[in-house]
Amino acid sequence: VSGATVTWQVVTGDASVTVTATITATITATSEGKNGTIALTVAPGVLVGTAGGTVTAADSSVVVTIPPNALGTDTPISITPVSGTLAAPAAADLAGTAYQIGPSGLTFSQPVTIKLKYALSTLPLWAMSGDLTVMVNSGTGWTPLGGVVVDPVARTVSGTTTSLGSLSSSLVTTSGGTTANGRHTGSM
C-alpha cells in the first residue's frame, strides 16, 4: 500500500543472520489487508570496499582477491556453488562444481584475481599444468580470464578479470590454445 506505515517484527530470535550457506526464504508483508510476497536468496559473502579484500568460498576451493580502489563503494561479494548442468564452452567438457561469484555483472576499475583449486584426480590423464585456464560465463558465452597462472604445487589455477559473469570455472585446454576435452576443475 503506497504511503502506508508497515511494521514488522521478528517472531523468534533476532533479525541478525550469519549466513554460512546459501539460504532461500519467502517473505510476506501484510498491511491494511494487502499482501506482498518476495522470494529472497541470501548467499554467504564478504562486504568489500575501496580498501579491497579477499573473499574465500566456504569450502576454500575459490578465492577472489580484490585490490584497493577496484570498487568505488562497499559491495557484498559472494561465492556459491552452482547447482544443475551448465552448457560447456565449445569443444570442452565441464566437470566438478562451477561457482557463482556475485553480484553477477559487477565490474571493477582494476583487475581482480579469481583462484580455483583443482585435484589431479579430476583431470584427464593427458593434462599438464599448461593446459589449465579459468573462464567466466557472461550468460552469452565463456570468456577466458587474462594473466592465467597455474601453480602445480598448490594445485591452483588463477586469472584476472574486470567483470563478473554469471559464474566462473577453470577448464583444461590443449597446449595449442584451443579447448578440447576440457574439464572443469573448480571443486577440489
Short mmCIF file of N, CA and C in Angstrom, two decimals:
data_model
loop_
_atom_site.label_atom_id
_atom_site.label_comp_id
_atom_site.label_asym_id
_atom_site.label_seq_id
_atom_site.Cartn_x
_atom_site.Cartn_y
_atom_site.Cartn_z
N VAL A 1 0.86 -1.16 0.00
CA VAL A 1 0.00 0.00 0.00
C VAL A 1 0.91 1.23 0.00
N SER A 2 0.80 2.03 -1.00
CA SER A 2 1.66 3.20 -1.14
C SER A 2 1.39 4.21 -0.02
N GLY A 3 2.47 4.65 0.63
CA GLY A 3 2.36 5.66 1.68
C GLY A 3 1.93 5.14 3.04
N ALA A 4 1.53 3.89 3.12
CA ALA A 4 1.07 3.33 4.39
C ALA A 4 2.25 2.96 5.26
N THR A 5 2.07 2.99 6.56
CA THR A 5 3.09 2.57 7.51
C THR A 5 3.05 1.05 7.62
N VAL A 6 4.18 0.44 7.42
CA VAL A 6 4.26 -1.02 7.52
C VAL A 6 5.19 -1.33 8.68
N THR A 7 4.76 -2.17 9.58
CA THR A 7 5.60 -2.59 10.68
C THR A 7 5.86 -4.07 10.55
N TRP A 8 6.99 -4.49 11.08
CA TRP A 8 7.31 -5.91 11.06
C TRP A 8 7.99 -6.27 12.36
N GLN A 9 7.98 -7.52 12.64
CA GLN A 9 8.66 -7.98 13.84
C GLN A 9 9.23 -9.35 13.58
N VAL A 10 10.29 -9.65 14.30
CA VAL A 10 10.89 -10.97 14.24
C VAL A 10 10.15 -11.81 15.27
N VAL A 11 9.56 -12.88 14.80
CA VAL A 11 8.74 -13.70 15.68
C VAL A 11 9.60 -14.49 16.65
N THR A 12 10.72 -15.03 16.18
CA THR A 12 11.61 -15.76 17.06
C THR A 12 13.04 -15.29 16.78
N GLY A 13 13.86 -15.24 17.79
CA GLY A 13 15.25 -14.84 17.62
C GLY A 13 15.39 -13.35 17.36
N ASP A 14 16.52 -12.97 16.73
CA ASP A 14 16.69 -11.57 16.36
C ASP A 14 16.82 -11.47 14.85
N ALA A 15 16.95 -10.27 14.32
CA ALA A 15 16.97 -10.06 12.88
C ALA A 15 18.36 -10.25 12.29
N SER A 16 19.36 -10.55 13.10
CA SER A 16 20.71 -10.75 12.60
C SER A 16 20.88 -12.19 12.16
N VAL A 17 21.51 -12.37 11.01
CA VAL A 17 21.73 -13.71 10.49
C VAL A 17 23.16 -13.79 10.00
N THR A 18 23.86 -14.81 10.40
CA THR A 18 25.17 -15.11 9.84
C THR A 18 24.95 -16.24 8.86
N VAL A 19 25.23 -15.97 7.59
CA VAL A 19 24.95 -16.95 6.54
C VAL A 19 26.22 -17.74 6.26
N THR A 20 26.15 -19.05 6.45
CA THR A 20 27.29 -19.91 6.16
C THR A 20 27.02 -20.80 4.95
N ALA A 21 25.80 -20.79 4.46
CA ALA A 21 25.42 -21.50 3.25
C ALA A 21 24.30 -20.69 2.61
N THR A 22 24.09 -20.87 1.34
CA THR A 22 23.03 -20.15 0.66
C THR A 22 21.68 -20.56 1.23
N ILE A 23 20.86 -19.57 1.57
CA ILE A 23 19.52 -19.85 2.07
C ILE A 23 18.50 -19.10 1.22
N THR A 24 17.33 -19.68 1.10
CA THR A 24 16.24 -19.06 0.37
C THR A 24 15.05 -18.97 1.31
N ALA A 25 14.39 -17.83 1.30
CA ALA A 25 13.22 -17.62 2.15
C ALA A 25 12.16 -16.88 1.36
N THR A 26 10.93 -17.10 1.71
CA THR A 26 9.82 -16.34 1.15
C THR A 26 9.31 -15.42 2.24
N ILE A 27 9.27 -14.13 1.93
CA ILE A 27 8.84 -13.14 2.90
C ILE A 27 7.52 -12.54 2.43
N THR A 28 6.55 -12.52 3.33
CA THR A 28 5.24 -11.94 3.02
C THR A 28 4.98 -10.79 3.99
N ALA A 29 4.63 -9.63 3.45
CA ALA A 29 4.27 -8.47 4.27
C ALA A 29 2.78 -8.21 4.09
N THR A 30 2.13 -7.83 5.19
CA THR A 30 0.70 -7.54 5.16
C THR A 30 0.47 -6.16 5.75
N SER A 31 -0.31 -5.34 5.06
CA SER A 31 -0.67 -4.02 5.55
C SER A 31 -2.06 -3.67 5.03
N GLU A 32 -2.93 -3.30 5.94
CA GLU A 32 -4.29 -2.88 5.59
C GLU A 32 -4.98 -3.88 4.66
N GLY A 33 -4.80 -5.16 4.98
CA GLY A 33 -5.47 -6.20 4.22
C GLY A 33 -4.81 -6.57 2.90
N LYS A 34 -3.71 -5.94 2.56
CA LYS A 34 -2.99 -6.23 1.32
C LYS A 34 -1.74 -7.03 1.65
N ASN A 35 -1.40 -7.98 0.79
CA ASN A 35 -0.22 -8.82 0.98
C ASN A 35 0.77 -8.59 -0.16
N GLY A 36 2.03 -8.68 0.15
CA GLY A 36 3.09 -8.68 -0.85
C GLY A 36 4.09 -9.75 -0.47
N THR A 37 4.55 -10.51 -1.45
CA THR A 37 5.45 -11.62 -1.19
C THR A 37 6.68 -11.50 -2.09
N ILE A 38 7.82 -11.84 -1.53
CA ILE A 38 9.06 -11.86 -2.29
C ILE A 38 9.85 -13.10 -1.91
N ALA A 39 10.47 -13.72 -2.91
CA ALA A 39 11.40 -14.82 -2.65
C ALA A 39 12.79 -14.19 -2.53
N LEU A 40 13.49 -14.50 -1.46
CA LEU A 40 14.79 -13.89 -1.17
C LEU A 40 15.83 -14.99 -1.04
N THR A 41 16.93 -14.83 -1.75
CA THR A 41 18.05 -15.75 -1.62
C THR A 41 19.22 -14.97 -1.04
N VAL A 42 19.80 -15.50 0.01
CA VAL A 42 20.94 -14.86 0.67
C VAL A 42 22.12 -15.82 0.58
N ALA A 43 23.22 -15.30 0.03
CA ALA A 43 24.43 -16.11 -0.10
C ALA A 43 25.47 -15.61 0.89
N PRO A 44 26.30 -16.53 1.41
CA PRO A 44 27.37 -16.08 2.30
C PRO A 44 28.34 -15.22 1.50
N GLY A 45 28.89 -14.22 2.11
CA GLY A 45 29.81 -13.36 1.40
C GLY A 45 30.50 -12.40 2.34
N VAL A 46 31.22 -11.49 1.73
CA VAL A 46 32.00 -10.51 2.47
C VAL A 46 31.74 -9.14 1.87
N LEU A 47 31.60 -8.14 2.73
CA LEU A 47 31.45 -6.77 2.27
C LEU A 47 32.85 -6.22 1.99
N VAL A 48 33.09 -5.86 0.71
CA VAL A 48 34.40 -5.35 0.30
C VAL A 48 34.22 -3.92 -0.16
N GLY A 49 35.10 -3.04 0.30
CA GLY A 49 35.03 -1.63 -0.06
C GLY A 49 36.23 -1.18 -0.85
N THR A 50 36.50 0.11 -0.81
CA THR A 50 37.59 0.68 -1.59
C THR A 50 38.96 0.19 -1.15
N ALA A 51 39.08 -0.31 0.08
CA ALA A 51 40.36 -0.84 0.55
C ALA A 51 40.70 -2.18 -0.08
N GLY A 52 39.72 -2.81 -0.75
CA GLY A 52 39.95 -4.13 -1.33
C GLY A 52 39.81 -5.21 -0.29
N GLY A 53 40.02 -6.44 -0.69
CA GLY A 53 39.91 -7.55 0.25
C GLY A 53 39.94 -8.88 -0.46
N THR A 54 39.81 -9.94 0.33
CA THR A 54 39.82 -11.30 -0.17
C THR A 54 38.56 -11.99 0.27
N VAL A 55 37.92 -12.69 -0.66
CA VAL A 55 36.71 -13.45 -0.37
C VAL A 55 37.01 -14.90 -0.70
N THR A 56 36.73 -15.79 0.26
CA THR A 56 37.02 -17.22 0.09
C THR A 56 35.73 -18.01 0.19
N ALA A 57 35.54 -18.96 -0.72
CA ALA A 57 34.36 -19.83 -0.67
C ALA A 57 34.37 -20.62 0.62
N ALA A 58 33.19 -21.02 1.07
CA ALA A 58 33.07 -21.77 2.32
C ALA A 58 33.94 -23.02 2.32
N ASP A 59 34.08 -23.68 1.17
CA ASP A 59 34.90 -24.89 1.11
C ASP A 59 36.35 -24.59 0.73
N SER A 60 36.73 -23.32 0.67
CA SER A 60 38.09 -22.86 0.36
C SER A 60 38.56 -23.20 -1.04
N SER A 61 37.67 -23.62 -1.93
CA SER A 61 38.08 -24.01 -3.27
C SER A 61 38.19 -22.83 -4.24
N VAL A 62 37.65 -21.68 -3.86
CA VAL A 62 37.71 -20.49 -4.70
C VAL A 62 38.10 -19.30 -3.83
N VAL A 63 39.01 -18.47 -4.34
CA VAL A 63 39.40 -17.25 -3.65
C VAL A 63 39.36 -16.11 -4.67
N VAL A 64 38.68 -15.03 -4.30
CA VAL A 64 38.65 -13.83 -5.13
C VAL A 64 39.42 -12.75 -4.38
N THR A 65 40.45 -12.21 -5.02
CA THR A 65 41.26 -11.15 -4.41
C THR A 65 40.98 -9.85 -5.14
N ILE A 66 40.51 -8.85 -4.39
CA ILE A 66 40.12 -7.56 -4.95
C ILE A 66 41.12 -6.52 -4.46
N PRO A 67 41.83 -5.86 -5.39
CA PRO A 67 42.84 -4.88 -4.97
C PRO A 67 42.20 -3.57 -4.50
N PRO A 68 42.96 -2.73 -3.80
CA PRO A 68 42.43 -1.42 -3.40
C PRO A 68 41.94 -0.62 -4.60
N ASN A 69 40.86 0.11 -4.40
CA ASN A 69 40.26 1.00 -5.39
C ASN A 69 39.66 0.29 -6.61
N ALA A 70 39.51 -1.02 -6.55
CA ALA A 70 38.82 -1.73 -7.64
C ALA A 70 37.31 -1.52 -7.53
N LEU A 71 36.83 -1.24 -6.31
CA LEU A 71 35.41 -0.96 -6.08
C LEU A 71 35.28 0.48 -5.56
N GLY A 72 34.24 1.17 -5.98
CA GLY A 72 34.03 2.53 -5.55
C GLY A 72 33.20 2.66 -4.30
N THR A 73 32.56 1.57 -3.89
CA THR A 73 31.69 1.59 -2.72
C THR A 73 31.68 0.21 -2.09
N ASP A 74 31.19 0.12 -0.86
CA ASP A 74 31.07 -1.18 -0.20
C ASP A 74 30.14 -2.07 -1.02
N THR A 75 30.62 -3.26 -1.34
CA THR A 75 29.87 -4.19 -2.18
C THR A 75 29.94 -5.58 -1.57
N PRO A 76 28.79 -6.25 -1.39
CA PRO A 76 28.83 -7.63 -0.89
C PRO A 76 29.28 -8.58 -2.00
N ILE A 77 30.33 -9.33 -1.75
CA ILE A 77 30.86 -10.29 -2.71
C ILE A 77 30.59 -11.69 -2.17
N SER A 78 29.99 -12.54 -2.99
CA SER A 78 29.68 -13.90 -2.55
C SER A 78 30.23 -14.91 -3.55
N ILE A 79 30.46 -16.11 -3.05
CA ILE A 79 30.91 -17.24 -3.87
C ILE A 79 30.05 -18.43 -3.48
N THR A 80 29.26 -18.94 -4.40
CA THR A 80 28.41 -20.07 -4.10
C THR A 80 28.48 -21.11 -5.22
N PRO A 81 28.42 -22.38 -4.87
CA PRO A 81 28.40 -23.42 -5.90
C PRO A 81 27.15 -23.30 -6.77
N VAL A 82 27.30 -23.58 -8.04
CA VAL A 82 26.17 -23.58 -8.97
C VAL A 82 25.63 -25.00 -9.04
N SER A 83 24.32 -25.14 -8.86
CA SER A 83 23.72 -26.47 -8.98
C SER A 83 23.15 -26.63 -10.38
N GLY A 84 23.04 -27.86 -10.80
CA GLY A 84 22.48 -28.14 -12.12
C GLY A 84 23.57 -28.27 -13.17
N THR A 85 23.12 -28.47 -14.38
CA THR A 85 24.02 -28.68 -15.51
C THR A 85 24.21 -27.38 -16.27
N LEU A 86 25.44 -27.09 -16.62
CA LEU A 86 25.76 -25.89 -17.38
C LEU A 86 26.20 -26.26 -18.78
N ALA A 87 25.95 -25.36 -19.73
CA ALA A 87 26.43 -25.57 -21.09
C ALA A 87 27.94 -25.29 -21.09
N ALA A 88 28.68 -26.24 -21.61
CA ALA A 88 30.14 -26.10 -21.66
C ALA A 88 30.54 -25.19 -22.82
N PRO A 89 31.73 -24.60 -22.72
CA PRO A 89 32.24 -23.85 -23.86
C PRO A 89 32.40 -24.78 -25.06
N ALA A 90 32.48 -24.22 -26.25
CA ALA A 90 32.65 -25.03 -27.45
C ALA A 90 33.86 -25.94 -27.30
N ALA A 91 33.70 -27.20 -27.67
CA ALA A 91 34.77 -28.20 -27.68
C ALA A 91 35.37 -28.45 -26.30
N ALA A 92 34.58 -28.32 -25.25
CA ALA A 92 35.09 -28.57 -23.90
C ALA A 92 34.01 -29.23 -23.06
N ASP A 93 34.42 -29.94 -22.04
CA ASP A 93 33.51 -30.54 -21.07
C ASP A 93 33.73 -29.85 -19.74
N LEU A 94 32.65 -29.62 -19.01
CA LEU A 94 32.76 -29.11 -17.65
C LEU A 94 32.58 -30.29 -16.71
N ALA A 95 33.37 -30.35 -15.68
CA ALA A 95 33.24 -31.39 -14.67
C ALA A 95 33.45 -30.75 -13.32
N GLY A 96 32.88 -31.32 -12.29
CA GLY A 96 33.04 -30.73 -10.97
C GLY A 96 32.03 -29.62 -10.75
N THR A 97 32.36 -28.71 -9.89
CA THR A 97 31.45 -27.64 -9.49
C THR A 97 31.88 -26.32 -10.08
N ALA A 98 30.93 -25.62 -10.68
CA ALA A 98 31.16 -24.24 -11.10
C ALA A 98 30.67 -23.35 -9.96
N TYR A 99 31.13 -22.13 -9.93
CA TYR A 99 30.78 -21.22 -8.83
C TYR A 99 30.20 -19.92 -9.35
N GLN A 100 29.14 -19.48 -8.70
CA GLN A 100 28.57 -18.16 -8.93
C GLN A 100 29.35 -17.19 -8.06
N ILE A 101 29.97 -16.21 -8.67
CA ILE A 101 30.66 -15.18 -7.92
C ILE A 101 29.87 -13.90 -8.15
N GLY A 102 29.36 -13.35 -7.08
CA GLY A 102 28.43 -12.24 -7.26
C GLY A 102 28.82 -11.00 -6.50
N PRO A 103 28.11 -9.96 -6.82
CA PRO A 103 26.91 -9.97 -7.64
C PRO A 103 27.22 -10.12 -9.13
N SER A 104 26.36 -10.85 -9.81
CA SER A 104 26.51 -11.10 -11.24
C SER A 104 26.56 -9.78 -12.00
N GLY A 105 27.48 -9.67 -12.94
CA GLY A 105 27.59 -8.49 -13.77
C GLY A 105 28.40 -7.35 -13.17
N LEU A 106 28.92 -7.53 -11.97
CA LEU A 106 29.71 -6.47 -11.32
C LEU A 106 30.97 -6.18 -12.13
N THR A 107 31.30 -4.90 -12.28
CA THR A 107 32.55 -4.52 -12.94
C THR A 107 33.47 -3.84 -11.93
N PHE A 108 34.76 -3.99 -12.16
CA PHE A 108 35.79 -3.46 -11.28
C PHE A 108 36.63 -2.45 -12.07
N SER A 109 37.17 -1.45 -11.39
CA SER A 109 38.01 -0.46 -12.06
C SER A 109 39.44 -0.97 -12.23
N GLN A 110 39.78 -2.07 -11.56
CA GLN A 110 41.07 -2.72 -11.69
C GLN A 110 40.84 -4.22 -11.73
N PRO A 111 41.74 -4.98 -12.35
CA PRO A 111 41.55 -6.43 -12.40
C PRO A 111 41.55 -7.08 -11.02
N VAL A 112 40.64 -8.02 -10.84
CA VAL A 112 40.61 -8.85 -9.64
C VAL A 112 41.11 -10.24 -10.04
N THR A 113 41.58 -10.99 -9.06
CA THR A 113 42.09 -12.33 -9.32
C THR A 113 41.12 -13.37 -8.79
N ILE A 114 40.79 -14.34 -9.65
CA ILE A 114 39.96 -15.47 -9.25
C ILE A 114 40.87 -16.70 -9.26
N LYS A 115 40.97 -17.37 -8.11
CA LYS A 115 41.83 -18.55 -7.98
C LYS A 115 40.98 -19.74 -7.60
N LEU A 116 41.12 -20.84 -8.34
CA LEU A 116 40.39 -22.07 -8.07
C LEU A 116 41.38 -23.20 -7.78
N LYS A 117 41.01 -24.05 -6.82
CA LYS A 117 41.82 -25.24 -6.53
C LYS A 117 41.40 -26.36 -7.48
N TYR A 118 42.33 -27.26 -7.76
CA TYR A 118 42.00 -28.44 -8.55
C TYR A 118 42.63 -29.67 -7.93
N ALA A 119 42.06 -30.81 -8.27
CA ALA A 119 42.61 -32.10 -7.82
C ALA A 119 43.07 -32.86 -9.06
N LEU A 120 44.22 -33.49 -8.96
CA LEU A 120 44.74 -34.25 -10.10
C LEU A 120 43.76 -35.32 -10.55
N SER A 121 43.01 -35.88 -9.62
CA SER A 121 42.07 -36.95 -9.96
C SER A 121 40.93 -36.48 -10.86
N THR A 122 40.71 -35.17 -10.96
CA THR A 122 39.62 -34.68 -11.81
C THR A 122 40.09 -34.33 -13.22
N LEU A 123 41.39 -34.41 -13.46
CA LEU A 123 41.94 -34.03 -14.75
C LEU A 123 42.12 -35.24 -15.65
N PRO A 124 42.01 -35.04 -16.97
CA PRO A 124 42.33 -36.13 -17.89
C PRO A 124 43.80 -36.51 -17.73
N LEU A 125 44.12 -37.74 -18.04
CA LEU A 125 45.49 -38.22 -17.89
C LEU A 125 46.48 -37.40 -18.71
N TRP A 126 46.05 -36.88 -19.85
CA TRP A 126 46.95 -36.13 -20.72
C TRP A 126 47.20 -34.69 -20.25
N ALA A 127 46.44 -34.21 -19.30
CA ALA A 127 46.52 -32.80 -18.90
C ALA A 127 47.84 -32.48 -18.21
N MET A 128 48.39 -31.33 -18.59
CA MET A 128 49.58 -30.80 -17.94
C MET A 128 49.23 -29.42 -17.40
N SER A 129 50.04 -28.86 -16.53
CA SER A 129 49.71 -27.58 -15.91
C SER A 129 49.46 -26.48 -16.94
N GLY A 130 50.14 -26.53 -18.07
CA GLY A 130 49.94 -25.53 -19.12
C GLY A 130 48.62 -25.66 -19.84
N ASP A 131 47.88 -26.72 -19.56
CA ASP A 131 46.59 -26.94 -20.21
C ASP A 131 45.42 -26.32 -19.45
N LEU A 132 45.67 -25.76 -18.27
CA LEU A 132 44.58 -25.24 -17.44
C LEU A 132 44.37 -23.75 -17.66
N THR A 133 43.13 -23.33 -17.56
CA THR A 133 42.80 -21.91 -17.62
C THR A 133 41.56 -21.66 -16.77
N VAL A 134 41.19 -20.41 -16.60
CA VAL A 134 39.99 -20.03 -15.86
C VAL A 134 39.11 -19.25 -16.83
N MET A 135 37.82 -19.53 -16.81
CA MET A 135 36.89 -18.83 -17.69
C MET A 135 35.71 -18.30 -16.90
N VAL A 136 35.09 -17.24 -17.44
CA VAL A 136 33.89 -16.66 -16.85
C VAL A 136 32.77 -16.74 -17.88
N ASN A 137 31.60 -17.08 -17.43
CA ASN A 137 30.43 -17.13 -18.31
C ASN A 137 29.61 -15.87 -18.08
N SER A 138 29.42 -15.10 -19.14
CA SER A 138 28.67 -13.85 -19.04
C SER A 138 27.19 -14.05 -19.25
N GLY A 139 26.77 -15.28 -19.48
CA GLY A 139 25.38 -15.55 -19.80
C GLY A 139 25.19 -15.71 -21.30
N THR A 140 26.12 -15.18 -22.08
CA THR A 140 26.06 -15.32 -23.53
C THR A 140 27.21 -16.16 -24.06
N GLY A 141 28.12 -16.56 -23.19
CA GLY A 141 29.24 -17.39 -23.60
C GLY A 141 30.38 -17.32 -22.62
N TRP A 142 31.35 -18.17 -22.83
CA TRP A 142 32.51 -18.28 -21.95
C TRP A 142 33.65 -17.39 -22.45
N THR A 143 34.31 -16.72 -21.52
CA THR A 143 35.45 -15.86 -21.84
C THR A 143 36.62 -16.25 -20.94
N PRO A 144 37.79 -16.53 -21.52
CA PRO A 144 38.95 -16.85 -20.67
C PRO A 144 39.43 -15.61 -19.93
N LEU A 145 39.88 -15.81 -18.72
CA LEU A 145 40.45 -14.71 -17.95
C LEU A 145 41.87 -14.45 -18.43
N GLY A 146 42.37 -13.25 -18.16
CA GLY A 146 43.74 -12.90 -18.53
C GLY A 146 44.72 -13.32 -17.46
N GLY A 147 45.98 -13.27 -17.79
CA GLY A 147 47.04 -13.50 -16.82
C GLY A 147 46.95 -14.81 -16.07
N VAL A 148 46.58 -15.88 -16.75
CA VAL A 148 46.41 -17.17 -16.08
C VAL A 148 47.73 -17.67 -15.52
N VAL A 149 47.68 -18.08 -14.25
CA VAL A 149 48.84 -18.65 -13.56
C VAL A 149 48.42 -19.99 -12.98
N VAL A 150 49.19 -21.02 -13.29
CA VAL A 150 48.95 -22.35 -12.73
C VAL A 150 50.06 -22.65 -11.74
N ASP A 151 49.66 -23.03 -10.53
CA ASP A 151 50.63 -23.43 -9.51
C ASP A 151 50.44 -24.92 -9.27
N PRO A 152 51.27 -25.76 -9.91
CA PRO A 152 51.09 -27.21 -9.77
C PRO A 152 51.41 -27.73 -8.37
N VAL A 153 52.18 -27.00 -7.59
CA VAL A 153 52.48 -27.43 -6.23
C VAL A 153 51.26 -27.20 -5.33
N ALA A 154 50.68 -26.01 -5.40
CA ALA A 154 49.49 -25.70 -4.60
C ALA A 154 48.22 -26.24 -5.25
N ARG A 155 48.34 -26.68 -6.51
CA ARG A 155 47.20 -27.18 -7.31
C ARG A 155 46.11 -26.12 -7.41
N THR A 156 46.52 -24.93 -7.88
CA THR A 156 45.58 -23.85 -8.13
C THR A 156 45.79 -23.31 -9.53
N VAL A 157 44.74 -22.74 -10.07
CA VAL A 157 44.80 -22.02 -11.34
C VAL A 157 44.06 -20.71 -11.12
N SER A 158 44.67 -19.61 -11.56
CA SER A 158 44.06 -18.30 -11.33
C SER A 158 44.15 -17.45 -12.59
N GLY A 159 43.30 -16.43 -12.62
CA GLY A 159 43.32 -15.48 -13.72
C GLY A 159 42.71 -14.18 -13.25
N THR A 160 42.82 -13.15 -14.08
CA THR A 160 42.30 -11.84 -13.70
C THR A 160 41.17 -11.42 -14.63
N THR A 161 40.28 -10.58 -14.08
CA THR A 161 39.15 -10.05 -14.83
C THR A 161 38.73 -8.71 -14.24
N THR A 162 38.04 -7.92 -15.03
CA THR A 162 37.47 -6.67 -14.52
C THR A 162 35.96 -6.75 -14.43
N SER A 163 35.39 -7.91 -14.72
CA SER A 163 33.94 -8.06 -14.58
C SER A 163 33.58 -9.48 -14.20
N LEU A 164 32.48 -9.60 -13.48
CA LEU A 164 31.99 -10.91 -13.09
C LEU A 164 30.85 -11.30 -14.02
N GLY A 165 30.94 -12.50 -14.55
CA GLY A 165 29.85 -13.02 -15.33
C GLY A 165 28.87 -13.70 -14.41
N SER A 166 28.13 -14.63 -14.95
CA SER A 166 27.16 -15.33 -14.13
C SER A 166 27.83 -16.43 -13.31
N LEU A 167 29.01 -16.89 -13.73
CA LEU A 167 29.75 -17.87 -12.95
C LEU A 167 31.17 -17.94 -13.46
N SER A 168 32.01 -18.58 -12.71
CA SER A 168 33.38 -18.79 -13.18
C SER A 168 33.76 -20.23 -12.97
N SER A 169 34.68 -20.71 -13.78
CA SER A 169 35.14 -22.08 -13.62
C SER A 169 36.52 -22.20 -14.23
N SER A 170 37.23 -23.24 -13.88
CA SER A 170 38.53 -23.49 -14.51
C SER A 170 38.37 -24.63 -15.49
N LEU A 171 39.11 -24.58 -16.57
CA LEU A 171 38.99 -25.57 -17.63
C LEU A 171 40.34 -26.11 -18.02
N VAL A 172 40.34 -27.30 -18.59
CA VAL A 172 41.54 -27.85 -19.20
C VAL A 172 41.49 -27.47 -20.66
N THR A 173 42.59 -27.01 -21.22
CA THR A 173 42.67 -26.71 -22.65
C THR A 173 43.89 -27.40 -23.21
N THR A 174 43.90 -27.58 -24.52
CA THR A 174 45.08 -28.17 -25.13
C THR A 174 46.18 -27.12 -25.16
N SER A 175 47.40 -27.57 -25.23
CA SER A 175 48.52 -26.63 -25.26
C SER A 175 48.53 -25.80 -26.54
N GLY A 176 47.77 -26.23 -27.54
CA GLY A 176 47.69 -25.47 -28.79
C GLY A 176 46.81 -24.24 -28.68
N GLY A 177 46.19 -24.03 -27.54
CA GLY A 177 45.41 -22.82 -27.33
C GLY A 177 43.93 -22.97 -27.65
N THR A 178 43.50 -24.13 -28.14
CA THR A 178 42.08 -24.33 -28.38
C THR A 178 41.56 -25.30 -27.33
N THR A 179 40.31 -25.13 -26.94
CA THR A 179 39.78 -26.03 -25.92
C THR A 179 39.37 -27.34 -26.56
N ALA A 180 39.74 -28.42 -25.92
CA ALA A 180 39.37 -29.75 -26.40
C ALA A 180 39.35 -30.70 -25.22
N ASN A 181 38.28 -31.41 -25.08
CA ASN A 181 38.16 -32.36 -23.97
C ASN A 181 38.44 -31.69 -22.64
N GLY A 182 37.99 -30.46 -22.49
CA GLY A 182 38.24 -29.71 -21.26
C GLY A 182 37.44 -30.27 -20.11
N ARG A 183 37.93 -30.05 -18.93
CA ARG A 183 37.21 -30.48 -17.73
C ARG A 183 37.27 -29.35 -16.73
N HIS A 184 36.17 -29.10 -16.09
CA HIS A 184 36.13 -28.09 -15.05
C HIS A 184 36.84 -28.64 -13.82
N THR A 185 37.62 -27.83 -13.17
CA THR A 185 38.37 -28.30 -12.02
C THR A 185 38.16 -27.39 -10.81
N GLY A 186 36.96 -26.84 -10.69
CA GLY A 186 36.72 -25.85 -9.65
C GLY A 186 36.43 -26.39 -8.27
N SER A 187 35.99 -27.62 -8.12
CA SER A 187 35.70 -28.11 -6.76
C SER A 187 36.69 -29.18 -6.40
N MET A 188 37.47 -28.91 -5.40
CA MET A 188 38.51 -29.88 -5.02
C MET A 188 38.37 -30.17 -3.58
#
